[in-house]
CSV table of C-alpha atoms in Angstrom, one decimal:
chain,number,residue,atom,x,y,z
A,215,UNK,CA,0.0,0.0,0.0
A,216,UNK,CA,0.9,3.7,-0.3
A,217,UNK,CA,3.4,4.3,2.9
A,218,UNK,CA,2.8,8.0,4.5
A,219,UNK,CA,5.9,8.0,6.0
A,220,UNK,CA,8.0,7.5,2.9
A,221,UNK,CA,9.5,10.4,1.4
A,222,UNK,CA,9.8,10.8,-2.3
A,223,UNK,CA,12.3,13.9,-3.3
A,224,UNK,CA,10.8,15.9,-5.6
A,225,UNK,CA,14.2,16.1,-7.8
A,226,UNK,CA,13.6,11.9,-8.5
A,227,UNK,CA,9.3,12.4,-8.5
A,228,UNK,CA,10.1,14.9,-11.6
A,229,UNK,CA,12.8,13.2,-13.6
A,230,UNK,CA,10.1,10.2,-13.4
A,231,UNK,CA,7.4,12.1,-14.4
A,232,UNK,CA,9.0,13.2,-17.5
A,233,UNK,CA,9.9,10.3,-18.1
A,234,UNK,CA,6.2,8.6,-18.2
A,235,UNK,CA,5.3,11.5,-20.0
A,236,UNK,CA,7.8,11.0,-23.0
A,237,UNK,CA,7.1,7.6,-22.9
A,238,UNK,CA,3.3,8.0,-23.2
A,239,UNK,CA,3.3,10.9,-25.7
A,240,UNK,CA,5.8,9.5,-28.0
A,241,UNK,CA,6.6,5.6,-27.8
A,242,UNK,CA,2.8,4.4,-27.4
A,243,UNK,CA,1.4,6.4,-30.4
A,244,UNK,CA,-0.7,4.4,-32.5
A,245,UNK,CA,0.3,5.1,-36.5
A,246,UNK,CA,-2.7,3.0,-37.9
A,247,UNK,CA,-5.1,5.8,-35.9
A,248,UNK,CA,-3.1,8.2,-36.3
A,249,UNK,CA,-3.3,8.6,-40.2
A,250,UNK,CA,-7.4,8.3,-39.7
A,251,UNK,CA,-6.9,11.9,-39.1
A,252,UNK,CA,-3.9,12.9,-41.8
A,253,UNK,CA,-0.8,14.4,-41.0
A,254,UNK,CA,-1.7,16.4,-37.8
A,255,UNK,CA,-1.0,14.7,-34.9
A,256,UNK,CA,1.7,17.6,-34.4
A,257,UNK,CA,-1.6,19.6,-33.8
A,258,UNK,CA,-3.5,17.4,-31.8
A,259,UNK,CA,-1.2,16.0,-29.1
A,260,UNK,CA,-0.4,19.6,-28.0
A,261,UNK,CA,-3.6,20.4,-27.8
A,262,UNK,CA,-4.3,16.8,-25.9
A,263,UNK,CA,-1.5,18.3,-23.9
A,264,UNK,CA,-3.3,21.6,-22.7
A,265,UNK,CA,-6.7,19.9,-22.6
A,266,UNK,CA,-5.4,17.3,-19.9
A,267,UNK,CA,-3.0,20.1,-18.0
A,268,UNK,CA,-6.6,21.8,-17.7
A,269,UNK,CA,-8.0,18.9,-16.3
A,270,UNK,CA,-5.4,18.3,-14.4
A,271,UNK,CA,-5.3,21.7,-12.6
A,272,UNK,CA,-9.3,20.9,-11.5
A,273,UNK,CA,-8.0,17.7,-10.1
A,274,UNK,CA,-5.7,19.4,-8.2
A,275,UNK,CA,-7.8,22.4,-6.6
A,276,UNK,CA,-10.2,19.7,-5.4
A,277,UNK,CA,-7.3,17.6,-3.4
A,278,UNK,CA,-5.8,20.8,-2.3
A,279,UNK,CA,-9.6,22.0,-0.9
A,280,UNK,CA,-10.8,18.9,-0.1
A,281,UNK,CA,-7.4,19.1,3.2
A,282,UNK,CA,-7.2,15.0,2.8
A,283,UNK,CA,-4.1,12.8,2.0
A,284,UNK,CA,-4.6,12.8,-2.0
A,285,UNK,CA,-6.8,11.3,-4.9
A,286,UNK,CA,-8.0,8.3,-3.0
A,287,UNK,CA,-8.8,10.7,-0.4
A,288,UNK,CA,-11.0,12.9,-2.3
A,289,UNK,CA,-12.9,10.1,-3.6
A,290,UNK,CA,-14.2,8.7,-0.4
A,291,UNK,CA,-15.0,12.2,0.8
A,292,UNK,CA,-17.1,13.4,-2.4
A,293,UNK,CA,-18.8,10.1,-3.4
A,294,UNK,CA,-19.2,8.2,0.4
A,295,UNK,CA,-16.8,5.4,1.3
A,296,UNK,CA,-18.7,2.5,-0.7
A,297,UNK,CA,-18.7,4.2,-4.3
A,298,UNK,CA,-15.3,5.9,-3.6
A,299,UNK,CA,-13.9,2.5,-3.3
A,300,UNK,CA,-15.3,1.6,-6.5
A,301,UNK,CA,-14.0,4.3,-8.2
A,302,UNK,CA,-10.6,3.5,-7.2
A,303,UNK,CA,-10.7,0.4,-8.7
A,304,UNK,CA,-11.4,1.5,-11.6
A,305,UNK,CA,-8.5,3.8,-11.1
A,306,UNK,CA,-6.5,0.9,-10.7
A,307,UNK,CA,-7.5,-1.1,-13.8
A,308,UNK,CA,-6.8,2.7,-15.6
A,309,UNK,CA,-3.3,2.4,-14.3
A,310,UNK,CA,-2.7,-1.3,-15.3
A,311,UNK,CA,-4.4,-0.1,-19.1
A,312,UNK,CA,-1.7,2.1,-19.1
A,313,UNK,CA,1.0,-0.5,-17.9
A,314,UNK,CA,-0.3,-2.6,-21.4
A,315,UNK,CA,-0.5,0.2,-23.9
A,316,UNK,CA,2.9,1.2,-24.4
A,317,UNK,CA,4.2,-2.6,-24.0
A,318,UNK,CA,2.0,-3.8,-26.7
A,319,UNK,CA,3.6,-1.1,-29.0
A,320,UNK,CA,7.3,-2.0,-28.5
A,321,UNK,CA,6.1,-6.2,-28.3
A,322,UNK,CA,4.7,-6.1,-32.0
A,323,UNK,CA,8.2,-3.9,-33.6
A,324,UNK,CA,10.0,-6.4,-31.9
A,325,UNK,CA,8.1,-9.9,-33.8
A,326,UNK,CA,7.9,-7.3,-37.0
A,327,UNK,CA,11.4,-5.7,-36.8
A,328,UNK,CA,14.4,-7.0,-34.7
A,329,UNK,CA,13.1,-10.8,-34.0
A,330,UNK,CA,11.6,-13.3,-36.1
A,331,UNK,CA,10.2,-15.1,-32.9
A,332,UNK,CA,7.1,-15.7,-31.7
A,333,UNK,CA,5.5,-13.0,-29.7
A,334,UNK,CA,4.1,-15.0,-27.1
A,335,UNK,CA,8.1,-15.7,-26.5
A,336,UNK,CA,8.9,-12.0,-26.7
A,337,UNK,CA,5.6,-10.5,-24.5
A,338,UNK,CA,6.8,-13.3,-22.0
A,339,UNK,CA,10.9,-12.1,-22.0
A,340,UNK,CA,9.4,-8.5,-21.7
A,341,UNK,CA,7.2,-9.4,-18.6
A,342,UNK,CA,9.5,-10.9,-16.7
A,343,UNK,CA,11.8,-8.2,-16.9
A,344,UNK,CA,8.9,-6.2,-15.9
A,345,UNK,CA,7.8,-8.3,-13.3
A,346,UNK,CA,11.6,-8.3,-11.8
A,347,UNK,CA,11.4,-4.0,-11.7
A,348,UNK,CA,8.3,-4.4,-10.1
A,349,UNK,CA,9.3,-6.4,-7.3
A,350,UNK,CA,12.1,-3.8,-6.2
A,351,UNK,CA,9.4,-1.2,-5.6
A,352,UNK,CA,8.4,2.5,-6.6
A,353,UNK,CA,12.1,3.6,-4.5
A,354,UNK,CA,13.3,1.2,-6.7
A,355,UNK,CA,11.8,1.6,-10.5
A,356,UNK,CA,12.2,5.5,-9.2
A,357,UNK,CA,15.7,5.3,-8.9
A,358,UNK,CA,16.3,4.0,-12.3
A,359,UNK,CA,13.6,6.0,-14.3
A,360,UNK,CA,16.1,9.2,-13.1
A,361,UNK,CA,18.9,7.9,-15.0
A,362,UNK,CA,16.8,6.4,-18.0
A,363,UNK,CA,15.1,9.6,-18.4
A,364,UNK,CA,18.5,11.0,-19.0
A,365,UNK,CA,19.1,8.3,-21.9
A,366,UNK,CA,15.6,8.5,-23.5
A,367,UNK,CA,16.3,12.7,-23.7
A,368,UNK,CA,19.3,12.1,-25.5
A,369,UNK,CA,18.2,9.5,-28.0
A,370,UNK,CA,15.4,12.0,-28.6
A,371,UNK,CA,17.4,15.0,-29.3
A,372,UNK,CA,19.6,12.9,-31.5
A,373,UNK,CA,16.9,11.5,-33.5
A,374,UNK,CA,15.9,15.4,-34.0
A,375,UNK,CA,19.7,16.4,-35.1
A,376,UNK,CA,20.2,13.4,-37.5
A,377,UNK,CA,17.2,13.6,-39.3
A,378,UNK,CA,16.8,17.3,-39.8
A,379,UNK,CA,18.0,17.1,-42.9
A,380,UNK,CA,14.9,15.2,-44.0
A,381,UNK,CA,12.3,17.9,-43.2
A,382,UNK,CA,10.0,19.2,-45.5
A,383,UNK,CA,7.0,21.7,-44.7
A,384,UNK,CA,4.8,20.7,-47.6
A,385,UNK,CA,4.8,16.9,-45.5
A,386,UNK,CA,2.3,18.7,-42.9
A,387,UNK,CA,-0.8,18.6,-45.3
A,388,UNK,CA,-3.6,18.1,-45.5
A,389,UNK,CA,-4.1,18.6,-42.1
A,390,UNK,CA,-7.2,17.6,-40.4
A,391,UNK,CA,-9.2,15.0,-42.8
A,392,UNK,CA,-12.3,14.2,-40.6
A,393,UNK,CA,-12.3,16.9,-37.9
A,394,UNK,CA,-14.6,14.6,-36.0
A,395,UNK,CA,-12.2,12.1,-35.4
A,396,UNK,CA,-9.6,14.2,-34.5
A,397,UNK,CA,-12.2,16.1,-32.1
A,398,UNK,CA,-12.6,12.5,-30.6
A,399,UNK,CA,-8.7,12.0,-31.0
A,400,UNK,CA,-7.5,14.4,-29.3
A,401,UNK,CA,-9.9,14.0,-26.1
A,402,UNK,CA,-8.6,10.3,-26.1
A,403,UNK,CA,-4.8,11.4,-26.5
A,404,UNK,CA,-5.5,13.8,-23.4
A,405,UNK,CA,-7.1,11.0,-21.1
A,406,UNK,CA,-4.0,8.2,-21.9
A,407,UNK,CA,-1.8,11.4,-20.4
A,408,UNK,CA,-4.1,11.6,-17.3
A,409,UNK,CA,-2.5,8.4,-15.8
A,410,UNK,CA,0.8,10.2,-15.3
A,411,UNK,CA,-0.1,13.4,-14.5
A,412,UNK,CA,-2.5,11.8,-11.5
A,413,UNK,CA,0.9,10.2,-9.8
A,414,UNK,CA,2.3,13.5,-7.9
A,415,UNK,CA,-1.8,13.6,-6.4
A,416,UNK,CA,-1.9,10.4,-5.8
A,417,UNK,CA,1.7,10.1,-3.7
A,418,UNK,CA,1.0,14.0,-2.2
A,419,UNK,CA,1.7,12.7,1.2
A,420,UNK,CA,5.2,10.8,0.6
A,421,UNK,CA,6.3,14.6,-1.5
A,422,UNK,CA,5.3,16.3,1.9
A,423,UNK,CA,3.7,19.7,0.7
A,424,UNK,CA,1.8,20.9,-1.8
A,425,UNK,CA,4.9,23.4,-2.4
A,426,UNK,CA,7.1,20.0,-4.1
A,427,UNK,CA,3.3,19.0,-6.2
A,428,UNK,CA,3.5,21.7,-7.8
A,429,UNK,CA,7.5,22.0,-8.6
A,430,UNK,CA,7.5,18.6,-10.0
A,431,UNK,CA,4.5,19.9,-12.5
A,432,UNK,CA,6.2,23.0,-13.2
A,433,UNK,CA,9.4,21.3,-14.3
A,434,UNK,CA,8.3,18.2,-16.2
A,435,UNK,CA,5.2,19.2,-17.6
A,436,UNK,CA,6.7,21.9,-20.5
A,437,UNK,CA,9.9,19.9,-20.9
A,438,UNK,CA,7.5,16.9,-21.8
A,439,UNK,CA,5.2,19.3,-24.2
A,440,UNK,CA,8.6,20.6,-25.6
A,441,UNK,CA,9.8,17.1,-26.7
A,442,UNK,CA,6.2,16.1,-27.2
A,443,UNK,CA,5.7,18.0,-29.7
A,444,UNK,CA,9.3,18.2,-31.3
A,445,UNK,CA,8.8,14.6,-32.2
A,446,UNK,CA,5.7,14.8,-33.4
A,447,UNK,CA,6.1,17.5,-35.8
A,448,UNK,CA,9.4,15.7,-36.9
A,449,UNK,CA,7.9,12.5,-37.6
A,450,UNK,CA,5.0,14.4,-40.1
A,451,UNK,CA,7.8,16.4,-41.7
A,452,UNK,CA,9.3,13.1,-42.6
A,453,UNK,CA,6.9,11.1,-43.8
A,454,UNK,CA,3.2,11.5,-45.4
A,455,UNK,CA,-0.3,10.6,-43.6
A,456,UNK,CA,-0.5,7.6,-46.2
A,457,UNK,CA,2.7,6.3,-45.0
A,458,UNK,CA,1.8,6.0,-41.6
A,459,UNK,CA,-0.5,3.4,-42.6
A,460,UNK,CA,2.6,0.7,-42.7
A,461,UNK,CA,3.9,1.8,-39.8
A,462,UNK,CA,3.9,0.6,-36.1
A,463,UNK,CA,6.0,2.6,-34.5
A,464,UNK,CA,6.9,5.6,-36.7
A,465,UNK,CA,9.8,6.8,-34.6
A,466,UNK,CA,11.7,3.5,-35.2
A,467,UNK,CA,11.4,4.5,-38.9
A,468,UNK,CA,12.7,7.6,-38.4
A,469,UNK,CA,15.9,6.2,-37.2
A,470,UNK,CA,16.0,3.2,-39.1
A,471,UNK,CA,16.2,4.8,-42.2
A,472,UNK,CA,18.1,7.6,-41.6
A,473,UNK,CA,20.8,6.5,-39.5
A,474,UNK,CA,21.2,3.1,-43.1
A,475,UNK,CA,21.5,5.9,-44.9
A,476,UNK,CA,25.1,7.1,-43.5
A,477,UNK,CA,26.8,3.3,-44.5
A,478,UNK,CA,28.2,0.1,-42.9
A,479,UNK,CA,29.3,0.3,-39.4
A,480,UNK,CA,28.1,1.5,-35.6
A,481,UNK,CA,26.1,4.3,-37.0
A,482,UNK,CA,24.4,1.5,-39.4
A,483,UNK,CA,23.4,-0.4,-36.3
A,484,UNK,CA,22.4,2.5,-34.2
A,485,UNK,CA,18.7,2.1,-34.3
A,486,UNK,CA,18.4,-1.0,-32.4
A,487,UNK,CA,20.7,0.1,-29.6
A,488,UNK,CA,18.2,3.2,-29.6
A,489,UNK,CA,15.5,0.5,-29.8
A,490,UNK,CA,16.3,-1.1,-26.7
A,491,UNK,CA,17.1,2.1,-24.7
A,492,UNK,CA,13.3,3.1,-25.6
A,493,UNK,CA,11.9,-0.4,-24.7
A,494,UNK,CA,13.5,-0.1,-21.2
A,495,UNK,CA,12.5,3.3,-20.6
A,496,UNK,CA,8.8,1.9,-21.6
A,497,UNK,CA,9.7,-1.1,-18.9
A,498,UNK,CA,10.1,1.7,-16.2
A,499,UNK,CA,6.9,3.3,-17.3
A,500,UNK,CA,4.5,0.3,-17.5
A,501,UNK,CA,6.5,-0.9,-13.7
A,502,UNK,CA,5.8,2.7,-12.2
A,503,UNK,CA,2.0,2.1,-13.4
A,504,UNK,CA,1.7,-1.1,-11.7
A,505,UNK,CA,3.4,-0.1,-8.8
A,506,UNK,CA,0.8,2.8,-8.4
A,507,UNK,CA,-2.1,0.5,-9.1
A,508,UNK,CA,-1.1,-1.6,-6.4
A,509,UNK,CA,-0.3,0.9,-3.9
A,510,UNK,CA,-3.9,1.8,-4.7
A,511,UNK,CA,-5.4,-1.6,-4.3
A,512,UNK,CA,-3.1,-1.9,-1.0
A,513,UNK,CA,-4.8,1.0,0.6
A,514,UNK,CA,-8.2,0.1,-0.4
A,515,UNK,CA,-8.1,-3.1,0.8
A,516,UNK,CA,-5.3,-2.8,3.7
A,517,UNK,CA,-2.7,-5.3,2.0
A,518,UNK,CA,0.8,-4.2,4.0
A,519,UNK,CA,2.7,-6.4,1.5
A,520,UNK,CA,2.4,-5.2,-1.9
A,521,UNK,CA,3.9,-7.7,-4.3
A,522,UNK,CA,1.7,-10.4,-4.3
A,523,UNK,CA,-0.1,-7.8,-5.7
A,524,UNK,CA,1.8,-6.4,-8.2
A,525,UNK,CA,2.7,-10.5,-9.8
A,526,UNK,CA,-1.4,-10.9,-10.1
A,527,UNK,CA,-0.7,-7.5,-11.8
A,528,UNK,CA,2.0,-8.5,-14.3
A,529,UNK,CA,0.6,-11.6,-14.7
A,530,UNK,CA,-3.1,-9.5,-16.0
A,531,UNK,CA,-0.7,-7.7,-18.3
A,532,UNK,CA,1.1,-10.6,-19.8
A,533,UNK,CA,-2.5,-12.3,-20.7
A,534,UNK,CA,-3.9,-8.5,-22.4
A,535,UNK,CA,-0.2,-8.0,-24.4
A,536,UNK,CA,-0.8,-11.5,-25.6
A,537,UNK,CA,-4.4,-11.6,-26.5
A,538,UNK,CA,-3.7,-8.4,-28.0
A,539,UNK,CA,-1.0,-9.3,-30.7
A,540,UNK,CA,-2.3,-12.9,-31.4
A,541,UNK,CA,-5.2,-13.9,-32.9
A,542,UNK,CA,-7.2,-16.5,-31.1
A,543,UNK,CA,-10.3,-17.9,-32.9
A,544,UNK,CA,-11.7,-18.4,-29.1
A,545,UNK,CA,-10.8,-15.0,-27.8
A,546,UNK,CA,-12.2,-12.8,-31.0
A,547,UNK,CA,-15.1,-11.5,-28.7
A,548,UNK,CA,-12.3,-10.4,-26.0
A,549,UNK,CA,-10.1,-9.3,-28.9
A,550,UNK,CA,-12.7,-6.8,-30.3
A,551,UNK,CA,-13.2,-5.3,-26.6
A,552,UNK,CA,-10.0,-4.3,-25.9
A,553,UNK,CA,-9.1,-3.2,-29.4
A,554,UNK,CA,-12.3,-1.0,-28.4
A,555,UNK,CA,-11.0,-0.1,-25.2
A,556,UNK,CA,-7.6,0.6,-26.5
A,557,UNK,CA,-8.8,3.1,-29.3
A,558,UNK,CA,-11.6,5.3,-27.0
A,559,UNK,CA,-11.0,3.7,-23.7
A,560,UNK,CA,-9.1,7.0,-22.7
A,561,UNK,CA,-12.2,8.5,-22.5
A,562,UNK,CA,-13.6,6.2,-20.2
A,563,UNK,CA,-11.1,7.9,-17.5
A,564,UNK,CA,-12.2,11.4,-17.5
A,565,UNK,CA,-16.0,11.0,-15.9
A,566,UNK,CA,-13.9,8.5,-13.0
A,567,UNK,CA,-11.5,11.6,-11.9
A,568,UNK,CA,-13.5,15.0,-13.0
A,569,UNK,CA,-16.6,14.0,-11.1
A,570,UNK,CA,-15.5,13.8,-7.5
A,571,UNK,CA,-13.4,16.6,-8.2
A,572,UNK,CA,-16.0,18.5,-9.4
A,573,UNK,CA,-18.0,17.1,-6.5
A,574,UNK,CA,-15.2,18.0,-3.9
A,575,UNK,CA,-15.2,21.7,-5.5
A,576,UNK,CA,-18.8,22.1,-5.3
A,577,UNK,CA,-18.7,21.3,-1.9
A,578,UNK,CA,-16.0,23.0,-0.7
A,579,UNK,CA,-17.8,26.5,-2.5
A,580,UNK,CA,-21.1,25.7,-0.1
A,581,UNK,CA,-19.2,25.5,2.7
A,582,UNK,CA,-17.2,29.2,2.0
A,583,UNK,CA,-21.0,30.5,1.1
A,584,UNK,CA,-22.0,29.5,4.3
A,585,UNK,CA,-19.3,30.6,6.0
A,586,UNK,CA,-19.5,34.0,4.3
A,587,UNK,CA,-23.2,34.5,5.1
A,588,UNK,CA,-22.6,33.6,9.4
């Protein structure tokens, strides 16, 4: 469970919140979808970016006004202690979502890409790795998501230099093809940040003031919308909507075929060391979220030991990466729900943390009324 009397420094809290950030914005972005709305996720995923720092700063106003220990917190308080509970839950299974999202991603370039194995070999390699970073904690996975973040910044800004050259502005349009699926786009883009944006709010009590909160949003929130949306404007000034339709991981491309371009050699191989310094930094990521959503089952149901918890987790996510990337006759009707879920399930996260919030502001605004009027 979440431990109130472990401290988390706020230098650490914010290298690993940029670091889930990056890994969310960039890594896990869908090509297939993102060609449904042409070349403009440059456009949308800043906008996803504002729309959930919005959300994010009514979140925050209703834990800072509700006085209580963080997100959890605020949920018992607004919506009674049954129904609170509930909605926790389904913060956790939010949180483990986001632990499969990214994962599934890297698992199916790696069948397509680098091995010619089978990927119910590769998803089970790339769990227990997981499963071994979850197991050495949040002080643990935060530890090494500070130096990773270091790696994955660098890789980015090289990828940025080395391809440069590529650029071309007439790459960027047409713009928005069906302005009603990048409406719906961009929402969803904004609700798969949520998860990481929630973490500071959720650990509020081991960062020890409000004061640290909001330092580690002020540092890592524009340096992740910087690179955000570097990247994404890089990787349309590369390559056409239509080509995005091949793609699985367009970022991979990016280096891939830029980096064959300069001959035989290191630099010729490049792209899968960068490869595998992006998969790790999307191990951390995925580990951080199932450390969170066990903290958060631990305090909802008063489990002291948490990694019992966080193997049933693992386990949950080795089953979705698999039925995800392999067709099972017997598991079609399961397939379609998550590729569902997957696409718009986002979405499904915004009523679960703007409505006790809302609830917690409304209440709190009664109260000062009353207050005013004795």
């Amino acid at each position: 469970m979440i431990k109130q009397s472990q401290k988390y420094g706020v230098a650490d809290f914010t290298k690993t919140l940029l670091l889930i950030l990056c890994t969310s914005s960039i890594f896990a972005m869908n090509a297939i979808r993102g060609a449904s709305w042409n070349n403009s996720s440059f456009i949308t995923m800043p906008i996803a970016f504002a729309i959930a720092s919005v959300l994010l700063t009514v979140i925050f106003l209703s834990v800072t006004k509700s006085g209580k220990g963080g997100l959890i917190s605020v949920y018992e308080e607004s919506m009674g202690e049954a129904v609170g509970k509930i909605m926790s839950v389904l913060l956790t299974l939010v949180f483990i979502g986001a632990a499969v999202l990214p994962l599934i991603q890297f698992i199916n370039v790696m069948h397509d890409l680098v091995y010619n194995v089978e990927i119910t070999s590769l998803a089970a390699l790339v769990v227990i790795i997981l499963a071994v970073l979850c197991l050495s904690g949040m002080e643990g996975v935060m530890g090494a998501a500070s130096v990773a973040v270091y790696i994955v910044l660098i890789s980015i800004l090289f990828m940025l230099v080395t391809t440069s050259e590529s650029f071309d502005v007439y790459r960027l349009f047409p713009m928005l093809g069906s302005y009603g699926s990048a409406v719906s786009a961009t929402f969803s883009q904004s609700a798969y940040l949520l998860p990481a944006m929630l973490m500071p709010l959720i650990y509020r009590k081991n960062l020890q003031s409000d004061t640290s909160v909001r330092r580690v949003y002020k540092i890592a929130l524009p340096v992740a919308f910087v690179f955000c949306t570097a990247v994404h404007l890089s990787i349309d000034m590369v390559y056409s909507y239509n080509e995005f339709e091949e793609m699985k991981m367009p970022m991979y491309h990016l280096y891939h075929i830029n980096l064959t371009q300069l001959g035989e050699g290191f630099t010729s191989r490049i792209d899968k060391l960068l490869f595998f310094m992006w998969l790790g930094g999307t191990l951390l990521t995925s580990a951080l979220y199932i450390c969170t959503a066990s903290d958060i089952f631990g305090r909802l149901f008063k489990k002291m030991d948490a990694r019992p918890v966080r193997i049933v987790f693992v386990i949950i996510v080795l089953c979705m990466c698999i039925i995800d990337s392999v067709s099972f006759v017997r598991f079609n009707e399961l397939y379609t729900v998550l590729d569902r879920i997957k696409k718009n399930g986002g979405i499904i996260l915004l009523p679960i943390v703007l409505v006790p919030s809302l609830i917690v502001l409304i209440k709190c605004r009664k109260g000062a009324g009353k207050g005013d009027e004795a």
